[in-house]
PDB file of C-alpha atoms and ligand atoms in Angstrom:
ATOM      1  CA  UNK A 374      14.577 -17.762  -8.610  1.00 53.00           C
ATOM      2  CA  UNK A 375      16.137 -17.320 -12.281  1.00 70.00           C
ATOM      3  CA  UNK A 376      19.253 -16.191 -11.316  1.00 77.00           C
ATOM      4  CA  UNK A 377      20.130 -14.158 -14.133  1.00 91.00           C
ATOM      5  CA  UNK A 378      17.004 -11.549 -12.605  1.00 94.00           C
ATOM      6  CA  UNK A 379      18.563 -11.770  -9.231  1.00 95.00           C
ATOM      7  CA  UNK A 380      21.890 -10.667 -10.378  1.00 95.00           C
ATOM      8  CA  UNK A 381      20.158  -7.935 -12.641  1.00 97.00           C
ATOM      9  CA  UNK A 382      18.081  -6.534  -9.417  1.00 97.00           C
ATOM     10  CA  UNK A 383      20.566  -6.426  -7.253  1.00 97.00           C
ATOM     11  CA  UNK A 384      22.538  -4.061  -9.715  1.00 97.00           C
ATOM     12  CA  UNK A 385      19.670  -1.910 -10.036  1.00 97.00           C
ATOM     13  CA  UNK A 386      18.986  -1.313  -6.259  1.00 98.00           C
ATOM     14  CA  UNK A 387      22.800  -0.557  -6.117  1.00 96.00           C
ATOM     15  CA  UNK A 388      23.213   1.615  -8.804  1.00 97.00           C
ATOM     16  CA  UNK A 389      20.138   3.296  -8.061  1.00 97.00           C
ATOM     17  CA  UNK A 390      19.936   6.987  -7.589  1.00 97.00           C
ATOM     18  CA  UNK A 391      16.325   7.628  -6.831  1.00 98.00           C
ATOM     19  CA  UNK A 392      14.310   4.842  -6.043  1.00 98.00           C
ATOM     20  CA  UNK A 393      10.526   4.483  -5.355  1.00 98.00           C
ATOM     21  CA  UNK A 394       9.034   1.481  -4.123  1.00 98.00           C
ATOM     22  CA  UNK A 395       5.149   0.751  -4.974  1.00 98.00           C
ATOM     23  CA  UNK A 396       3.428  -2.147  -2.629  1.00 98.00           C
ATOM     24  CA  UNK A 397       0.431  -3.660  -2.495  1.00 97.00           C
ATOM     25  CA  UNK A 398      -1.610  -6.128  -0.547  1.00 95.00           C
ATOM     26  CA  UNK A 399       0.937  -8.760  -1.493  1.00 96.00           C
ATOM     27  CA  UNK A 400       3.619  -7.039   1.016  1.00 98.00           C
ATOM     28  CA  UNK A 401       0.912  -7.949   4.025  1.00 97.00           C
ATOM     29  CA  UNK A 402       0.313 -11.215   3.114  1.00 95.00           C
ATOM     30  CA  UNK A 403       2.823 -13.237   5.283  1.00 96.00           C
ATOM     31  CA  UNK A 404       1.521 -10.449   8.032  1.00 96.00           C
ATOM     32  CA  UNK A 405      -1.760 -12.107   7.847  1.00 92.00           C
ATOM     33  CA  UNK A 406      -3.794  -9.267   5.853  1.00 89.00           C
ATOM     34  CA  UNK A 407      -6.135 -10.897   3.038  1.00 77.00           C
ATOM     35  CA  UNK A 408      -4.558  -9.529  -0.030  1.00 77.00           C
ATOM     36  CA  UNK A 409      -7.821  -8.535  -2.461  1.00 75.00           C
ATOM     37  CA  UNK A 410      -7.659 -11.206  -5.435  1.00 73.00           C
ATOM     38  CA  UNK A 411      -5.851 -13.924  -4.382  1.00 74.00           C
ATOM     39  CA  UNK A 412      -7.674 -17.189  -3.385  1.00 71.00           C
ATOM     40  CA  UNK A 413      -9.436 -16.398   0.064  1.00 66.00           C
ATOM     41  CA  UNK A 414      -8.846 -12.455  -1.129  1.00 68.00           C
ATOM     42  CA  UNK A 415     -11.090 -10.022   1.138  1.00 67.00           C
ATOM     43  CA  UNK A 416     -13.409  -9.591  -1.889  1.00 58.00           C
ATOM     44  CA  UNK A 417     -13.815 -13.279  -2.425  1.00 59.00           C
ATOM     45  CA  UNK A 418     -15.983 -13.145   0.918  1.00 67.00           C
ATOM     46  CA  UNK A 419     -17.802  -9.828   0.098  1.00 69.00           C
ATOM     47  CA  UNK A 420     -18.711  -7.632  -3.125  1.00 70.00           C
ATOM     48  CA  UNK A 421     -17.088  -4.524  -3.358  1.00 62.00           C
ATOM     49  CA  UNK A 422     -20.337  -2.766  -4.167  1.00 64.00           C
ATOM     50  CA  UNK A 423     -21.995  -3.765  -1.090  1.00 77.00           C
ATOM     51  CA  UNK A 424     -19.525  -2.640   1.404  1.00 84.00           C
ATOM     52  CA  UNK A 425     -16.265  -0.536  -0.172  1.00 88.00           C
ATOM     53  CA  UNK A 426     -18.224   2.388  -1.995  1.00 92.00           C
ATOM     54  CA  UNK A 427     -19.685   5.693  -1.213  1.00 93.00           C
ATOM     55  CA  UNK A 428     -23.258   4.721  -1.985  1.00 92.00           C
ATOM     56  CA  UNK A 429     -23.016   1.917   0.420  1.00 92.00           C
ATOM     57  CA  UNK A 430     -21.726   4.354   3.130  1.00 93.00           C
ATOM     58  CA  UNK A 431     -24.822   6.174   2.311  1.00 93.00           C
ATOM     59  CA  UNK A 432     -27.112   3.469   2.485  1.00 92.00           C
ATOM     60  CA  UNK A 433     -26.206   1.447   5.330  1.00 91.00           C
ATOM     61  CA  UNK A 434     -23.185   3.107   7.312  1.00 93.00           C
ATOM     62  CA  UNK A 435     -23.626   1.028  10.440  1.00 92.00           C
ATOM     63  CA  UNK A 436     -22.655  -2.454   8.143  1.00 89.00           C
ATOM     64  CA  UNK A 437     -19.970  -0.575   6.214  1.00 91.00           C
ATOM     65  CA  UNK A 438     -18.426   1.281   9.766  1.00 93.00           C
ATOM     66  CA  UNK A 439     -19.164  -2.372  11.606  1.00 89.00           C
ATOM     67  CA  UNK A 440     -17.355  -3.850   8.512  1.00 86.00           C
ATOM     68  CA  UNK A 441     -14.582  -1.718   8.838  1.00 90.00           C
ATOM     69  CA  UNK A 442     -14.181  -2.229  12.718  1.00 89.00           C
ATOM     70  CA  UNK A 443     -13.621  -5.610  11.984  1.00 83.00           C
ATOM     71  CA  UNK A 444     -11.014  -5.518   9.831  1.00 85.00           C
ATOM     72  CA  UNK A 445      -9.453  -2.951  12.097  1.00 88.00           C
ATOM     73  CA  UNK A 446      -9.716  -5.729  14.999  1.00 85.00           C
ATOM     74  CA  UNK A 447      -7.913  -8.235  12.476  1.00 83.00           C
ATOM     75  CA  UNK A 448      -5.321  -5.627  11.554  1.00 88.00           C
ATOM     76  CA  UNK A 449      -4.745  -5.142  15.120  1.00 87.00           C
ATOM     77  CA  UNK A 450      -3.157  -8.804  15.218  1.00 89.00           C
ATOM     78  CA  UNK A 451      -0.954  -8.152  12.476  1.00 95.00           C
ATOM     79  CA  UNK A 452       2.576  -7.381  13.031  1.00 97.00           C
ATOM     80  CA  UNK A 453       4.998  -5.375  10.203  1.00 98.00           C
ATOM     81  CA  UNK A 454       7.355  -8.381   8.385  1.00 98.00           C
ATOM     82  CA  UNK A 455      10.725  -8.720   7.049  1.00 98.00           C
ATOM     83  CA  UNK A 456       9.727  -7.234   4.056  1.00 98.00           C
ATOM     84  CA  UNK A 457       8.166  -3.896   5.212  1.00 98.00           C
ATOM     85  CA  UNK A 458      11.215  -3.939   7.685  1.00 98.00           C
ATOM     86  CA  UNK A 459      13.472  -4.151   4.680  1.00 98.00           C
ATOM     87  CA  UNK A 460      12.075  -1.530   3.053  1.00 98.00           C
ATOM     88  CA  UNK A 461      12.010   0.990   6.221  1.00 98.00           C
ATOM     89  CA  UNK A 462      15.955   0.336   6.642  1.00 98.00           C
ATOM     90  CA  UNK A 463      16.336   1.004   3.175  1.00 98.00           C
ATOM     91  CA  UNK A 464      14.845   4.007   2.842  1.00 98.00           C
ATOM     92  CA  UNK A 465      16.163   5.169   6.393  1.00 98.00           C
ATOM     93  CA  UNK A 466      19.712   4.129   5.155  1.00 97.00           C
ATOM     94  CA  UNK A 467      18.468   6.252   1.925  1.00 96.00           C
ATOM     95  CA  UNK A 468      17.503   9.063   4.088  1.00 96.00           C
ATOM     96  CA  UNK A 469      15.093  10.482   1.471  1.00 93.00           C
ATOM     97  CA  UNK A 470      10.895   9.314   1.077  1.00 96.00           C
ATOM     98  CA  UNK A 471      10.223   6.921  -1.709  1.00 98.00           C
ATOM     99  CA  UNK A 472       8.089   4.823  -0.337  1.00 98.00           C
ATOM    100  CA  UNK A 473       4.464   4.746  -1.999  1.00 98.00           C
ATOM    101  CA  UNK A 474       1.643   2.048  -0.715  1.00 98.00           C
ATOM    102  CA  UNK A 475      -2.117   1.211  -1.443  1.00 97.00           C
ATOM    103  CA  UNK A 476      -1.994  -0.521   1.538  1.00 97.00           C
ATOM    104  CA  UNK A 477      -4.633   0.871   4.052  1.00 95.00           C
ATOM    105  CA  UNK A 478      -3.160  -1.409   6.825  1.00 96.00           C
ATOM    106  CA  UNK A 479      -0.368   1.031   8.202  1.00 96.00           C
ATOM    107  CA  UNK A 480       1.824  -1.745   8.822  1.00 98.00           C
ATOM    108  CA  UNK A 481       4.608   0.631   6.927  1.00 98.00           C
ATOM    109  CA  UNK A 482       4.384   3.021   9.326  1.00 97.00           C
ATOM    110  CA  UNK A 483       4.647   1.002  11.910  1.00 96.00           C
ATOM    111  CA  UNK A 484       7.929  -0.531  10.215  1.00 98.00           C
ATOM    112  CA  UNK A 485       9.211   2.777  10.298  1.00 98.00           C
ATOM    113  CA  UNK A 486       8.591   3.565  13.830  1.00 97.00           C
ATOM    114  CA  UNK A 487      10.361   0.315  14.685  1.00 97.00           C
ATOM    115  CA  UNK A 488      13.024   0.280  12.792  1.00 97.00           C
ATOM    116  CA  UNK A 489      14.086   4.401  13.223  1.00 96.00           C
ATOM    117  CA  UNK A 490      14.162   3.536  16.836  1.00 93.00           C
ATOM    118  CA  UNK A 491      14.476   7.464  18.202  1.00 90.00           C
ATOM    119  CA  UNK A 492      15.628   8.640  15.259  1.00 93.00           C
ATOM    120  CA  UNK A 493      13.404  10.542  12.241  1.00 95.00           C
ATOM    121  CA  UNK A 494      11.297   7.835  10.418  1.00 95.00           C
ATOM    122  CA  UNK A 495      10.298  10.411   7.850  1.00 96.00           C
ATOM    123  CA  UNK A 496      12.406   8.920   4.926  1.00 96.00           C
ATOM    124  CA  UNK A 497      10.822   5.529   5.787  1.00 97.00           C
ATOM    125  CA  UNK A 498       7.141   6.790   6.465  1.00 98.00           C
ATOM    126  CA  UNK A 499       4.617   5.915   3.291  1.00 98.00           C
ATOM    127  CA  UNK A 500       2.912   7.739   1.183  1.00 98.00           C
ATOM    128  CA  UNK A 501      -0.700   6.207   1.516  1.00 98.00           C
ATOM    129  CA  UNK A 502      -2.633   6.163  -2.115  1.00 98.00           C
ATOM    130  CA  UNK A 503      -5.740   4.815  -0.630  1.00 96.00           C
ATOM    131  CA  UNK A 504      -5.672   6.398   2.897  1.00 96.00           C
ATOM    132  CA  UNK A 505      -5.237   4.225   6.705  1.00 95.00           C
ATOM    133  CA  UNK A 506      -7.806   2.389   8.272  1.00 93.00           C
ATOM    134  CA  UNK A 507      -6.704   3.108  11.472  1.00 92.00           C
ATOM    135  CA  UNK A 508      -7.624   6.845  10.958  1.00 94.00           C
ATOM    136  CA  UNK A 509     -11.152   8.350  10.525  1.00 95.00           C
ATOM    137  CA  UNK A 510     -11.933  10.898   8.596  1.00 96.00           C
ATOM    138  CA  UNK A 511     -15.138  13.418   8.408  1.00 96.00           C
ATOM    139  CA  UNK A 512     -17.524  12.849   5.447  1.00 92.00           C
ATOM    140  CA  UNK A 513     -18.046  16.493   5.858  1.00 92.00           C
ATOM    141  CA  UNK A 514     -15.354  18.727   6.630  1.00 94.00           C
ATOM    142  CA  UNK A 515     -12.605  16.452   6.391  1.00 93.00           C
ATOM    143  CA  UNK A 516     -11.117  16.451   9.585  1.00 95.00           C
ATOM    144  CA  UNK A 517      -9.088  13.376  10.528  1.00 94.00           C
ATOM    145  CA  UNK A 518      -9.099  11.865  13.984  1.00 90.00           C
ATOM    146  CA  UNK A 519      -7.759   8.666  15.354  1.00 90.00           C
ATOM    147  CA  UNK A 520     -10.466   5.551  14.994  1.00 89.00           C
ATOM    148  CA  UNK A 521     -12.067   4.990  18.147  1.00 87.00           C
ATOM    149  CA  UNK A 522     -14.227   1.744  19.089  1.00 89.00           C
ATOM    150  CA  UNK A 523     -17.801   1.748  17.241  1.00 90.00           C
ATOM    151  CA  UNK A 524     -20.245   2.764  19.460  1.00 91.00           C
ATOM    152  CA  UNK A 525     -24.125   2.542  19.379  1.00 92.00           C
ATOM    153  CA  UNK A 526     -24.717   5.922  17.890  1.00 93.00           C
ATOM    154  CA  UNK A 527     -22.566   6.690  14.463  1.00 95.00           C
ATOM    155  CA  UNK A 528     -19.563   8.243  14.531  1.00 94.00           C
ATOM    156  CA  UNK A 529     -20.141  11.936  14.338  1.00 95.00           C
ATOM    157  CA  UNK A 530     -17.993  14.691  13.874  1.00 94.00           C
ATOM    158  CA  UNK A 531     -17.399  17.652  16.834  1.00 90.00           C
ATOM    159  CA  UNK A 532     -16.760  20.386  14.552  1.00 90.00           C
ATOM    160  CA  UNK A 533     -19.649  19.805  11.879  1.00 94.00           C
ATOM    161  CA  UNK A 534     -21.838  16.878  12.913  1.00 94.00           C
ATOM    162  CA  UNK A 535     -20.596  15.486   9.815  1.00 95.00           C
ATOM    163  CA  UNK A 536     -20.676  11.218   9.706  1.00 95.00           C
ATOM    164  CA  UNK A 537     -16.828   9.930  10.908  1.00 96.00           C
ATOM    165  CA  UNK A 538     -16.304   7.391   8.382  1.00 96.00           C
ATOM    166  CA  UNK A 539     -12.326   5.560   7.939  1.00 95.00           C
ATOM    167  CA  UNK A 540     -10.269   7.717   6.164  1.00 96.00           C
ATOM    168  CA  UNK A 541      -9.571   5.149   3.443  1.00 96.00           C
ATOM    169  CA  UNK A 542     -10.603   5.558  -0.755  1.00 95.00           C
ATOM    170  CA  UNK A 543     -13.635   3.731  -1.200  1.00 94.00           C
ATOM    171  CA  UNK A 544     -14.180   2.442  -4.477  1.00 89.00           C
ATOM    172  CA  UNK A 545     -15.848   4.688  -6.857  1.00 89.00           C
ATOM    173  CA  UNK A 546     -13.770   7.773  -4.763  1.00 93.00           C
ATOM    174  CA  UNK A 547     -11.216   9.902  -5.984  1.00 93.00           C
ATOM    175  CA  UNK A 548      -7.590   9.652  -4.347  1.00 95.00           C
ATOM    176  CA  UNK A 549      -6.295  12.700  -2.784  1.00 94.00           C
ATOM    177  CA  UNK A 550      -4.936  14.853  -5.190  1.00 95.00           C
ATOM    178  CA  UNK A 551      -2.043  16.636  -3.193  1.00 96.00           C
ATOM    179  CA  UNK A 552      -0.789  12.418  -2.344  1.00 96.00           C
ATOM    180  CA  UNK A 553      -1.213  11.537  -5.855  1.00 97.00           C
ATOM    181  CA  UNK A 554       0.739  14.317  -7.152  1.00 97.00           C
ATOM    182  CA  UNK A 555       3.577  13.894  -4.701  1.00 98.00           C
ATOM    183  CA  UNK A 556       3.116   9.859  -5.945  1.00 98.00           C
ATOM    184  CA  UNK A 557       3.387  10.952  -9.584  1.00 98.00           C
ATOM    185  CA  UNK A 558       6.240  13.577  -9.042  1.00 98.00           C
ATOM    186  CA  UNK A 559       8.498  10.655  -6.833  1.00 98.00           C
ATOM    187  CA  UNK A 560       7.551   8.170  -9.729  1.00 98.00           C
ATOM    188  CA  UNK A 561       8.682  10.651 -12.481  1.00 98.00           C
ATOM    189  CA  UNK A 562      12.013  11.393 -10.750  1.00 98.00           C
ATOM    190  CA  UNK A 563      13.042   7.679  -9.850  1.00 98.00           C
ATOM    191  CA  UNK A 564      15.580   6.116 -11.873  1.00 97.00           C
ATOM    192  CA  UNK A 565      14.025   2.362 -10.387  1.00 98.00           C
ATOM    193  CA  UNK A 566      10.921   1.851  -9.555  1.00 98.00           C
ATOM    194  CA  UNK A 567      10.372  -1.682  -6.979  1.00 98.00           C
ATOM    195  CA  UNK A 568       6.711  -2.954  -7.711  1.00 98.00           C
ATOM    196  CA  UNK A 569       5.834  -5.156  -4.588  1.00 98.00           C
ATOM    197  CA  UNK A 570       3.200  -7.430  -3.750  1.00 98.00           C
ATOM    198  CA  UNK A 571       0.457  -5.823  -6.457  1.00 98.00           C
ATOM    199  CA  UNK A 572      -1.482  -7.479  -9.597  1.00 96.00           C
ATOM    200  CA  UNK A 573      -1.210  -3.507 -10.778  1.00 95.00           C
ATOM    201  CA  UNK A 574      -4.746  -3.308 -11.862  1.00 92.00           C
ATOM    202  CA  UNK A 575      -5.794  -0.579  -9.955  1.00 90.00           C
ATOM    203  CA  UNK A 576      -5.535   2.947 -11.327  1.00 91.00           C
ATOM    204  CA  UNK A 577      -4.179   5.899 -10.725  1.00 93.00           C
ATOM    205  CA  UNK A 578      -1.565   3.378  -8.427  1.00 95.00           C
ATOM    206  CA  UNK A 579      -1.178   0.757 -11.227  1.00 95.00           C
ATOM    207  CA  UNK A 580       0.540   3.792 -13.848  1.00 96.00           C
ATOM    208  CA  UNK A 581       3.285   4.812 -11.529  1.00 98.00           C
ATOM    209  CA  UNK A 582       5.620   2.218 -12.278  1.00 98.00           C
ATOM    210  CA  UNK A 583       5.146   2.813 -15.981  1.00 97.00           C
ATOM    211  CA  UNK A 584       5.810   6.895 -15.235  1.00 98.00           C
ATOM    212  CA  UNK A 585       9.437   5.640 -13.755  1.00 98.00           C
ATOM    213  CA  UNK A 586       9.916   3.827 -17.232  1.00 98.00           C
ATOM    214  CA  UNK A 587       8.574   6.562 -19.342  1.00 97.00           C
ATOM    215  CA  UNK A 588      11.156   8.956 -17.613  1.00 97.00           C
ATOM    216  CA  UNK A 589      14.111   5.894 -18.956  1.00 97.00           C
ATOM    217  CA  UNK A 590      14.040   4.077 -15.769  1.00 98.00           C
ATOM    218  CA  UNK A 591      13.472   0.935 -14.990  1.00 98.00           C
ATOM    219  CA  UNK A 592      11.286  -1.600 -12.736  1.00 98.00           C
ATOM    220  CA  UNK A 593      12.296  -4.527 -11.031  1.00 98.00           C
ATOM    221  CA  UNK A 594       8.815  -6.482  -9.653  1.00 98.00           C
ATOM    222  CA  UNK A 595       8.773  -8.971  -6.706  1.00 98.00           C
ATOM    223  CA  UNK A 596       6.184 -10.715  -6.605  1.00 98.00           C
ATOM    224  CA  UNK A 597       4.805 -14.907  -6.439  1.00 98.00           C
ATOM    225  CA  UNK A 598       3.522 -14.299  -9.968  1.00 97.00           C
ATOM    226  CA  UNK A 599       3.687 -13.084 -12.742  1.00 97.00           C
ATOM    227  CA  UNK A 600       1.173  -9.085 -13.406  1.00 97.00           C
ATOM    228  CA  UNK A 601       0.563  -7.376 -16.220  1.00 95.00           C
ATOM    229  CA  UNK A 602       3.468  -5.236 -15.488  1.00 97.00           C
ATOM    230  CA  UNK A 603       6.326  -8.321 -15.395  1.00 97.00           C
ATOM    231  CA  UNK A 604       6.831  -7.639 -19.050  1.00 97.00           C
ATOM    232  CA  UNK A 605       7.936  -4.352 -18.383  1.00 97.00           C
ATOM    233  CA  UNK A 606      10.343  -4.708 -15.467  1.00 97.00           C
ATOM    234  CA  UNK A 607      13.763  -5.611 -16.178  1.00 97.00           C
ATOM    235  CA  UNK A 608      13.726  -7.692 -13.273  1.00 97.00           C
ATOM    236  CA  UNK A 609      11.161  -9.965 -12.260  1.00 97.00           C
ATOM    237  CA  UNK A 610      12.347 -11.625  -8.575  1.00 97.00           C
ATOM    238  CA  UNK A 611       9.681 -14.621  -8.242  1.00 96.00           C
ATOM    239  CA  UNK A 612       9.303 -14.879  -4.541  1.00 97.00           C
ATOM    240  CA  UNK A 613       7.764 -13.931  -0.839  1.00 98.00           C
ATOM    241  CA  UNK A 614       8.201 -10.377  -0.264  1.00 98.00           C
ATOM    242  CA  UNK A 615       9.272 -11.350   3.422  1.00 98.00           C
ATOM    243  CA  UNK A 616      12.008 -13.499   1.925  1.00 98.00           C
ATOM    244  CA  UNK A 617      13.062 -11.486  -1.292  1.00 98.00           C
ATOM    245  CA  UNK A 618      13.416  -7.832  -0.122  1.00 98.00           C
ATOM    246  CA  UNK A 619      15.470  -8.371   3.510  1.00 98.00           C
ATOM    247  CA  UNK A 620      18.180 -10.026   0.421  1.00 97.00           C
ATOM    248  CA  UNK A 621      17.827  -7.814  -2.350  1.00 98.00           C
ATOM    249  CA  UNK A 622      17.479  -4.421  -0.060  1.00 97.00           C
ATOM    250  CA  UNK A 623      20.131  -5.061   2.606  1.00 90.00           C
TER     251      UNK A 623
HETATM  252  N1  LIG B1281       4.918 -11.681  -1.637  1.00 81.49           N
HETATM  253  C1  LIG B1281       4.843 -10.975  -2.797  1.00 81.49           C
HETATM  254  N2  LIG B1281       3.710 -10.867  -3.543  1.00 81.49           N
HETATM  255  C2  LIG B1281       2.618 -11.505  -3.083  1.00 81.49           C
HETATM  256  C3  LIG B1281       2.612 -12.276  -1.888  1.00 81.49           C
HETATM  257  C4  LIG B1281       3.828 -12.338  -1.157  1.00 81.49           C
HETATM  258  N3  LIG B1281       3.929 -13.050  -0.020  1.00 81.49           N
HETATM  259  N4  LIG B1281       1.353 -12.790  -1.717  1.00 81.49           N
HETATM  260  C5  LIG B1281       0.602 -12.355  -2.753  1.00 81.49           C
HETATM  261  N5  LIG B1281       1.357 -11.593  -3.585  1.00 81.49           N
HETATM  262  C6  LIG B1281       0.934 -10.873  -4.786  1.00 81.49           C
HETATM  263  C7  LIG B1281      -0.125 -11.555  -5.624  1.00 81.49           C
HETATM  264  O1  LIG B1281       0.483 -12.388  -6.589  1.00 81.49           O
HETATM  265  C8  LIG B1281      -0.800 -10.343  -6.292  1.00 81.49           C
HETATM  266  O2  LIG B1281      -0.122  -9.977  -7.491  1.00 81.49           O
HETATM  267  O3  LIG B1281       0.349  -9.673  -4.323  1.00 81.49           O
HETATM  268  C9  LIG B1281      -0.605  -9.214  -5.269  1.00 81.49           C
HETATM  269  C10 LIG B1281      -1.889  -8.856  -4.535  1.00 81.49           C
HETATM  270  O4  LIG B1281      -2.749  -8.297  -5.498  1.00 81.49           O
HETATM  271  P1  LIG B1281      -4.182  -7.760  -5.032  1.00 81.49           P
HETATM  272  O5  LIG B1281      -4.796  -8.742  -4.107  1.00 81.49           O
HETATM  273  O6  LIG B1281      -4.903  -7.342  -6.296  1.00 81.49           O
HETATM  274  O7  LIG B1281      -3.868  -6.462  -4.149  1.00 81.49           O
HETATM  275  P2  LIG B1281      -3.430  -5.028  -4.681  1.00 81.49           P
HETATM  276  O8  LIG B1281      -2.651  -5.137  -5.951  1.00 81.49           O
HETATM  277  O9  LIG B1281      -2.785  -4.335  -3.541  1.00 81.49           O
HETATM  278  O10 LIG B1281      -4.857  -4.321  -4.977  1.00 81.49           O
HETATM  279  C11 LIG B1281      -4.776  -2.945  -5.331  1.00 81.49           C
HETATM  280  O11 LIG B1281      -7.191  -2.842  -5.242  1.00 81.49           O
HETATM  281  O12 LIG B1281      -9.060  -3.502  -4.081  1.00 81.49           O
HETATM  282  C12 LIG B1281      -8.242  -2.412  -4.350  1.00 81.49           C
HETATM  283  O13 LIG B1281      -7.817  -0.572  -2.989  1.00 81.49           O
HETATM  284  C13 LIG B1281      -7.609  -1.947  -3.075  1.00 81.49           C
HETATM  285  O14 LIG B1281      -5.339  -1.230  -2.674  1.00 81.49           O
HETATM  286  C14 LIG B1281      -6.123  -2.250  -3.280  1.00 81.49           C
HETATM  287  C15 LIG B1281      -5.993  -2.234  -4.784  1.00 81.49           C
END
């Protein structure tokens, strides 16, 4: 790791008044979640179009619900690592939310249940951009509910009848607009911005960073390589997530 960025991100998490913290599927790797365009990447087995996407839902919901059932089993194996950990003390320690994911694995959350012990996890809990795959949400009236086992029937909905699909952002789907806003507002008040684990080529997620940097602050990214936003951070840490943040946050 050049040491000269070390030195420079450490200052910057110190000296920090408002920080938010952006992750991506990068954060879950060492957790054993396929990240989404790496080598091996979940969409390297399966095209987004067929599964991820409204239409699809439409089309065939049993292979898109069966689809996500497994990758709820897989996520079920997963365990948080250092480097959500790190994060969840440091915002605890921070006492105030700044925490921002497109991670649909909830392994955050379950960081910051661990780590806030009896305490309030609130500063620590994130704010999901692309929803949780352990929840389920109705395709009609909205109504969220905790994902239960697939069954033979499809998932329906009590209140409307309305198809129980996860309560993630397919692709093609608009983000919720009260999260994004709170997202953009955190983004626009941060004086650093950490961008972990993410090739920032998804939008609306991918422009928070450059929000922070537009309001004069500035980004420091960890990640294994370099994204299209490494030219804009001050500090680019070259490493594991699991290794880098425990340092560089504690
Ligand atoms: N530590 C840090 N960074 C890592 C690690 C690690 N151990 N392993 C991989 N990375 C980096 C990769 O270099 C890459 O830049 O994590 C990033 C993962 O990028 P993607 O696979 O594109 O995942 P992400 O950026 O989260 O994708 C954004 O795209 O498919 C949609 O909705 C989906 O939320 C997802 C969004």
């Amino acid at each position: 790791m050049e040491e000269g960025q070390w030195r420079t991100a450490r200052r910057l998490v110190r000296e920090a008044r408002r920080v938010i913290a952006l992750t991506g599927a990068g954060i879950s790797a060492e957790s054993g979640v396929p990240t989404f365009r790496d080598a091996g990447g979940l969409w390297r087995s399966y095209r987004p179009e067929e599964l991820a996407t409204p239409e699809a839902l439409a089309r065939d919901p049993r292979t898109v619900l069966e689809w996500y059932a497994w990758r709820r089993s897989a996520l079920a194996a997963c365990r948080p690592n250092a480097g959500h950990r790190a994060l969840a003390r440091f915002f605890l320690r921070r006492g105030e939310a700044g925490l921002v994911t497109q991670n649909v694995d909830g392994l955050h959350t379950r960081a910051a249940l661990e780590e806030a012990g009896d305490a309030s996890a609130d500063p620590a809990l994130p704010i999901e951009l692309h929803g949780a795959v352990g929840r389920d949400r109705c395709d009609g009236c909205g109504t969220r509910f905790p994902a239960e086992p697939l069954g033979d029937a499809l998932p329906r909905c009590g209140a409307c009848g309305g198809l129980r699909r996860p309560d993630v952002v397919l692709f093609g789907e608009p983000l919720d607009a009260e999260v994004l806003d709170r997202a953009r507002e955190l983004a626009e008040q941060a004086d650093l911005c950490l961008v972990i684990g993410t090739s920032a080529v998804v939008y609306p997620a991918a422009a928070l960073p450059l929000a922070t940097l537009e309001a004069g602050g500035h980004i420091v990214e960890v990640n294994v390589r370099r994204t299209t936003l490494t030219d804009a951070a001050t500090a680019a840490v070259r490493g594991e997530a699991g290794t880098v943040l425990p340092a560089l946050l504690d």
